[in-house]
Amino acid sequence: MESSLTSQPVPFSQTAFRECLGRAERLLLMLDYDGTLAPFVADRDQAFPYEGVLPRLRALQAASPCRLVVVTGRTVSDMPRLLSLDPLPEIWGCHGWERRLLDGRTSSPALPAGWRAALDQAAAVSDFDLPPDRVERKPFTVAVHWRGLDENLVRRCEPLVRQNFEVLAAASGLELHDFDGGLELRCPGRTKGTVVTELLAEEADALPLYLGDDLTDEDAFAALGDGGVGILVRGQVRASAARWWLRPPEQLYECLDLLVEWCHGREIDA
Ligand SMILES: [Mg+2]
């Protein structure tokens, strides 16, 4: 995905965003979690949302013309502790391999034995002097996290882990992906883009919006097509398939406030 990106999103404009919302009947609001709703921290178990995010999400959850969906690389079971929303919104975890519906039912496909064995082997990279908490074995992926680690340790371990993952990927058919702050070996066939495609099929009449920060979100931005709105949420702009770029958290609040405002307007009209 990364190499095919040539254009930069334009800075977020409240006026243009309002105009875009003006044509919508319903919203399908898809949100990445880490780096988008929550700032990065060295301890990923402590990655809670920016303080102004939850009240705005609660307002959007309560609004009938908006379907709120979280799309994350984390496993679904991570989310209730981090995202204190009651009820929890619909969540797609592990890059689309897990789905938790609004009523709490969770589904995921069976993991082929060959992929399971390769993931187990990948999780053993902690042999390379990496602290065990830096190697995260998720149901459909293994992620190694560098953030906050000693730079010398990262310099030593990164090539070893990458080489090890490349060998496992070649032998098993798993895929290797870089993300902001780490490296991940994943089961192939599903991405945040396939999630967007499936949700679009369920919500043909809604305006789809996707907010994300990382390379894994590029599949989602691309899957939106011309009719959707991708918003890159990031301290600094980069090449992306997103239409707009905004800086969290202040501009993220502005964006969510406009969505809340739009929902209230729709409910009054109705
Ligand atoms: Mg992210």
GROMACS .gro file of C-alpha atoms and ligand atoms in nm:
model
  271
    1MET     CA    1   0.000   0.000   0.000
    2GLU     CA    2   0.267   0.242   0.112
    3SER     CA    3   0.463   0.253  -0.213
    4SER     CA    4   0.158   0.331  -0.427
    5LEU     CA    5   0.074   0.644  -0.229
    6THR     CA    6   0.165   0.961  -0.411
    7SER     CA    7  -0.086   1.227  -0.312
    8GLN     CA    8  -0.120   1.415   0.014
    9PRO     CA    9  -0.451   1.481   0.181
   10VAL     CA   10  -0.551   1.846   0.211
   11PRO     CA   11  -0.584   2.016   0.551
   12PHE     CA   12  -0.920   1.959   0.716
   13SER     CA   13  -1.168   2.237   0.648
   14GLN     CA   14  -1.477   2.281   0.863
   15THR     CA   15  -1.659   2.456   0.579
   16ALA     CA   16  -1.585   2.187   0.322
   17PHE     CA   17  -1.668   1.912   0.573
   18ARG     CA   18  -2.001   2.075   0.660
   19GLU     CA   19  -2.080   2.100   0.289
   20CYS     CA   20  -1.998   1.733   0.241
   21LEU     CA   21  -2.221   1.632   0.534
   22GLY     CA   22  -2.500   1.850   0.397
   23ARG     CA   23  -2.563   1.598   0.119
   24ALA     CA   24  -2.586   1.296   0.352
   25GLU     CA   25  -2.895   1.117   0.478
   26ARG     CA   26  -2.715   0.885   0.718
   27LEU     CA   27  -2.357   0.841   0.836
   28LEU     CA   28  -2.144   0.531   0.857
   29LEU     CA   29  -1.864   0.649   1.085
   30MET     CA   30  -1.568   0.410   1.101
   31LEU     CA   31  -1.289   0.488   1.346
   32ASP     CA   32  -0.947   0.340   1.400
   33TYR     CA   33  -0.842   0.337   1.767
   34ASP     CA   34  -0.467   0.372   1.840
   35GLY     CA   35  -0.319   0.698   1.713
   36THR     CA   36  -0.664   0.813   1.606
   37LEU     CA   37  -0.891   0.816   1.912
   38ALA     CA   38  -0.609   0.747   2.159
   39PRO     CA   39  -0.256   0.890   2.165
   40PHE     CA   40   0.036   0.650   2.143
   41VAL     CA   41   0.199   0.565   2.475
   42ALA     CA   42   0.486   0.329   2.550
   43ASP     CA   43   0.259   0.096   2.748
   44ARG     CA   44  -0.013   0.001   2.501
   45ASP     CA   45  -0.232  -0.125   2.786
   46GLN     CA   46  -0.257   0.237   2.898
   47ALA     CA   47  -0.361   0.382   2.560
   48PHE     CA   48  -0.683   0.552   2.662
   49PRO     CA   49  -0.875   0.794   2.438
   50TYR     CA   50  -0.801   1.168   2.431
   51GLU     CA   51  -1.010   1.314   2.710
   52GLY     CA   52  -1.259   1.487   2.481
   53VAL     CA   53  -1.326   1.182   2.264
   54LEU     CA   54  -1.562   0.974   2.477
   55PRO     CA   55  -1.829   1.241   2.540
   56ARG     CA   56  -1.843   1.310   2.167
   57LEU     CA   57  -1.864   0.941   2.080
   58ARG     CA   58  -2.145   0.899   2.336
   59ALA     CA   59  -2.336   1.180   2.164
   60LEU     CA   60  -2.285   1.011   1.826
   61GLN     CA   61  -2.387   0.672   1.963
   62ALA     CA   62  -2.711   0.823   2.087
   63ALA     CA   63  -2.787   0.972   1.744
   64SER     CA   64  -2.998   0.749   1.522
   65PRO     CA   65  -2.869   0.871   1.183
   66CYS     CA   66  -2.513   0.763   1.269
   67ARG     CA   67  -2.375   0.409   1.279
   68LEU     CA   68  -2.051   0.409   1.476
   69VAL     CA   69  -1.798   0.132   1.415
   70VAL     CA   70  -1.446   0.092   1.557
   71VAL     CA   71  -1.198  -0.081   1.324
   72THR     CA   72  -0.872  -0.176   1.493
   73GLY     CA   73  -0.568  -0.400   1.474
   74ARG     CA   74  -0.619  -0.480   1.842
   75THR     CA   75  -0.809  -0.785   1.944
   76VAL     CA   76  -1.174  -0.720   2.029
   77SER     CA   77  -1.121  -0.839   2.386
   78ASP     CA   78  -0.878  -0.547   2.445
   79MET     CA   79  -1.138  -0.286   2.379
   80PRO     CA   80  -1.393  -0.281   2.664
   81ARG     CA   81  -1.122  -0.183   2.913
   82LEU     CA   82  -0.985   0.098   2.694
   83LEU     CA   83  -1.300   0.233   2.537
   84SER     CA   84  -1.539   0.298   2.824
   85LEU     CA   85  -1.857   0.326   2.625
   86ASP     CA   86  -2.172   0.154   2.743
   87PRO     CA   87  -2.294  -0.002   2.528
   88LEU     CA   88  -1.979  -0.067   2.330
   89PRO     CA   89  -2.013   0.024   1.964
   90GLU     CA   90  -1.970  -0.238   1.695
   91ILE     CA   91  -1.601  -0.334   1.685
   92TRP     CA   92  -1.396  -0.508   1.418
   93GLY     CA   93  -1.068  -0.635   1.566
   94CYS     CA   94  -0.746  -0.795   1.439
   95HIS     CA   95  -0.767  -0.605   1.108
   96GLY     CA   96  -1.109  -0.746   1.027
   97TRP     CA   97  -1.070  -1.103   1.152
   98GLU     CA   98  -1.292  -1.050   1.456
   99ARG     CA   99  -1.629  -0.878   1.476
  100ARG     CA  100  -1.819  -0.780   1.787
  101LEU     CA  101  -2.176  -0.676   1.720
  102LEU     CA  102  -2.370  -0.419   1.922
  103ASP     CA  103  -2.542  -0.694   2.118
  104GLY     CA  104  -2.206  -0.835   2.229
  105ARG     CA  105  -2.201  -1.140   2.001
  106THR     CA  106  -1.849  -1.193   1.869
  107SER     CA  107  -1.754  -1.390   1.561
  108SER     CA  108  -1.434  -1.486   1.383
  109PRO     CA  109  -1.341  -1.751   1.128
  110ALA     CA  110  -1.149  -2.065   1.223
  111LEU     CA  111  -0.773  -2.028   1.207
  112PRO     CA  112  -0.604  -2.282   0.974
  113ALA     CA  113  -0.359  -2.505   1.163
  114GLY     CA  114  -0.061  -2.402   0.946
  115TRP     CA  115  -0.114  -2.034   1.020
  116ARG     CA  116  -0.162  -2.104   1.389
  117ALA     CA  117   0.169  -2.292   1.404
  118ALA     CA  118   0.352  -2.011   1.221
  119LEU     CA  119   0.206  -1.750   1.458
  120ASP     CA  120   0.313  -1.958   1.756
  121GLN     CA  121   0.664  -1.975   1.614
  122ALA     CA  122   0.664  -1.600   1.547
  123ALA     CA  123   0.563  -1.531   1.905
  124ALA     CA  124   0.885  -1.701   2.015
  125VAL     CA  125   1.092  -1.408   1.882
  126SER     CA  126   1.121  -1.298   2.243
  127ASP     CA  127   1.427  -1.525   2.226
  128PHE     CA  128   1.605  -1.226   2.065
  129ASP     CA  129   1.642  -1.046   2.401
  130LEU     CA  130   1.312  -0.870   2.351
  131PRO     CA  131   1.110  -0.813   2.668
  132PRO     CA  132   0.819  -1.060   2.646
  133ASP     CA  133   0.560  -0.783   2.681
  134ARG     CA  134   0.682  -0.643   2.348
  135VAL     CA  135   0.567  -0.951   2.160
  136GLU     CA  136   0.192  -0.961   2.137
  137ARG     CA  137   0.030  -1.286   2.028
  138LYS     CA  138  -0.317  -1.200   1.904
  139PRO     CA  139  -0.565  -1.452   1.764
  140PHE     CA  140  -0.477  -1.378   1.399
  141THR     CA  141  -0.147  -1.191   1.420
  142VAL     CA  142   0.175  -1.150   1.611
  143ALA     CA  143   0.285  -0.790   1.667
  144VAL     CA  144   0.622  -0.672   1.795
  145HIS     CA  145   0.616  -0.324   1.949
  146TRP     CA  146   0.924  -0.097   1.950
  147ARG     CA  147   0.778   0.216   2.105
  148GLY     CA  148   0.959   0.328   2.420
  149LEU     CA  149   1.225   0.056   2.395
  150ASP     CA  150   1.595   0.133   2.419
  151GLU     CA  151   1.716   0.244   2.074
  152ASN     CA  152   2.019   0.015   2.075
  153LEU     CA  153   1.800  -0.282   2.156
  154VAL     CA  154   1.565  -0.190   1.870
  155ARG     CA  155   1.858  -0.151   1.630
  156ARG     CA  156   1.985  -0.495   1.724
  157CYS     CA  157   1.652  -0.677   1.735
  158GLU     CA  158   1.459  -0.522   1.448
  159PRO     CA  159   1.658  -0.687   1.164
  160LEU     CA  160   1.654  -1.023   1.345
  161VAL     CA  161   1.281  -1.013   1.404
  162ARG     CA  162   1.216  -0.896   1.049
  163GLN     CA  163   1.428  -1.173   0.900
  164ASN     CA  164   1.262  -1.431   1.123
  165PHE     CA  165   0.915  -1.306   1.024
  166GLU     CA  166   1.011  -1.301   0.655
  167VAL     CA  167   1.116  -1.665   0.669
  168LEU     CA  168   0.796  -1.762   0.851
  169ALA     CA  169   0.588  -1.557   0.608
  170ALA     CA  170   0.747  -1.724   0.305
  171ALA     CA  171   0.694  -2.071   0.451
  172SER     CA  172   0.339  -2.025   0.578
  173GLY     CA  173   0.172  -1.768   0.355
  174LEU     CA  174   0.134  -1.521   0.639
  175GLU     CA  175   0.198  -1.154   0.557
  176LEU     CA  176   0.447  -0.913   0.706
  177HIS     CA  177   0.335  -0.553   0.769
  178ASP     CA  178   0.502  -0.250   0.920
  179PHE     CA  179   0.290  -0.028   1.138
  180ASP     CA  180   0.360   0.287   1.337
  181GLY     CA  181   0.582   0.161   1.618
  182GLY     CA  182   0.618  -0.201   1.519
  183LEU     CA  183   0.610  -0.499   1.288
  184GLU     CA  184   0.329  -0.749   1.249
  185LEU     CA  185   0.287  -1.093   1.099
  186ARG     CA  186  -0.072  -1.139   0.993
  187CYS     CA  187  -0.307  -1.389   0.839
  188PRO     CA  188  -0.371  -1.288   0.478
  189GLY     CA  189  -0.707  -1.219   0.318
  190ARG     CA  190  -0.854  -0.960   0.549
  191THR     CA  191  -0.761  -0.596   0.609
  192LYS     CA  192  -0.930  -0.284   0.735
  193GLY     CA  193  -1.019  -0.237   0.366
  194THR     CA  194  -1.225  -0.557   0.355
  195VAL     CA  195  -1.408  -0.434   0.666
  196VAL     CA  196  -1.495  -0.108   0.490
  197THR     CA  197  -1.612  -0.294   0.179
  198GLU     CA  198  -1.840  -0.519   0.386
  199LEU     CA  199  -1.982  -0.230   0.587
  200LEU     CA  200  -2.047  -0.030   0.269
  201ALA     CA  201  -2.250  -0.321   0.138
  202GLU     CA  202  -2.462  -0.309   0.455
  203GLU     CA  203  -2.504   0.069   0.446
  204ALA     CA  204  -2.555   0.154   0.082
  205ASP     CA  205  -2.739   0.481   0.157
  206ALA     CA  206  -2.504   0.618   0.421
  207LEU     CA  207  -2.213   0.856   0.373
  208PRO     CA  208  -1.908   0.650   0.476
  209LEU     CA  209  -1.639   0.823   0.678
  210TYR     CA  210  -1.317   0.663   0.796
  211LEU     CA  211  -1.069   0.819   1.038
  212GLY     CA  212  -0.728   0.658   1.078
  213ASP     CA  213  -0.361   0.733   1.123
  214ASP     CA  214  -0.150   0.437   1.018
  215LEU     CA  215  -0.040   0.249   0.707
  216THR     CA  216  -0.293  -0.023   0.792
  217ASP     CA  217  -0.565   0.239   0.748
  218GLU     CA  218  -0.464   0.303   0.388
  219ASP     CA  219  -0.650  -0.010   0.276
  220ALA     CA  220  -0.959   0.137   0.440
  221PHE     CA  221  -0.914   0.479   0.279
  222ALA     CA  222  -0.875   0.314  -0.061
  223ALA     CA  223  -1.184   0.097  -0.011
  224LEU     CA  224  -1.402   0.403   0.052
  225GLY     CA  225  -1.396   0.494  -0.315
  226ASP     CA  226  -1.495   0.837  -0.445
  227GLY     CA  227  -1.819   0.848  -0.249
  228GLY     CA  228  -1.655   0.814   0.091
  229VAL     CA  229  -1.452   1.044   0.307
  230GLY     CA  230  -1.115   0.937   0.443
  231ILE     CA  231  -0.953   1.150   0.711
  232LEU     CA  232  -0.591   1.105   0.811
  233VAL     CA  233  -0.552   1.177   1.184
  234ARG     CA  234  -0.189   1.254   1.249
  235GLY     CA  235   0.051   1.510   1.394
  236GLN     CA  236   0.218   1.544   1.054
  237VAL     CA  237   0.077   1.497   0.709
  238ARG     CA  238   0.209   1.221   0.482
  239ALA     CA  239   0.117   1.068   0.149
  240SER     CA  240  -0.220   0.897   0.188
  241ALA     CA  241  -0.534   0.794   0.004
  242ALA     CA  242  -0.732   1.000   0.258
  243ARG     CA  243  -0.909   1.315   0.139
  244TRP     CA  244  -0.835   1.529   0.445
  245TRP     CA  245  -0.571   1.549   0.713
  246LEU     CA  246  -0.629   1.672   1.067
  247ARG     CA  247  -0.418   1.701   1.382
  248PRO     CA  248  -0.543   1.536   1.699
  249PRO     CA  249  -0.680   1.609   1.942
  250GLU     CA  250  -0.817   1.961   1.879
  251GLN     CA  251  -0.909   1.915   1.514
  252LEU     CA  252  -1.040   1.568   1.590
  253TYR     CA  253  -1.277   1.729   1.841
  254GLU     CA  254  -1.380   1.985   1.575
  255CYS     CA  255  -1.455   1.706   1.332
  256LEU     CA  256  -1.655   1.501   1.583
  257ASP     CA  257  -1.841   1.815   1.695
  258LEU     CA  258  -1.949   1.878   1.336
  259LEU     CA  259  -2.076   1.521   1.316
  260VAL     CA  260  -2.273   1.564   1.640
  261GLU     CA  261  -2.411   1.893   1.508
  262TRP     CA  262  -2.513   1.726   1.183
  263CYS     CA  263  -2.686   1.441   1.371
  264HIS     CA  264  -2.881   1.684   1.588
  265GLY     CA  265  -2.987   1.877   1.276
  266ARG     CA  266  -3.107   1.555   1.110
  267GLU     CA  267  -3.302   1.447   1.417
  268ILE     CA  268  -3.477   1.785   1.439
  269ASP     CA  269  -3.566   1.766   1.064
  270ALA     CA  270  -3.704   1.417   1.116
  271MG      MG  271  -0.402   0.352   1.437
   0.00000   0.00000   0.00000
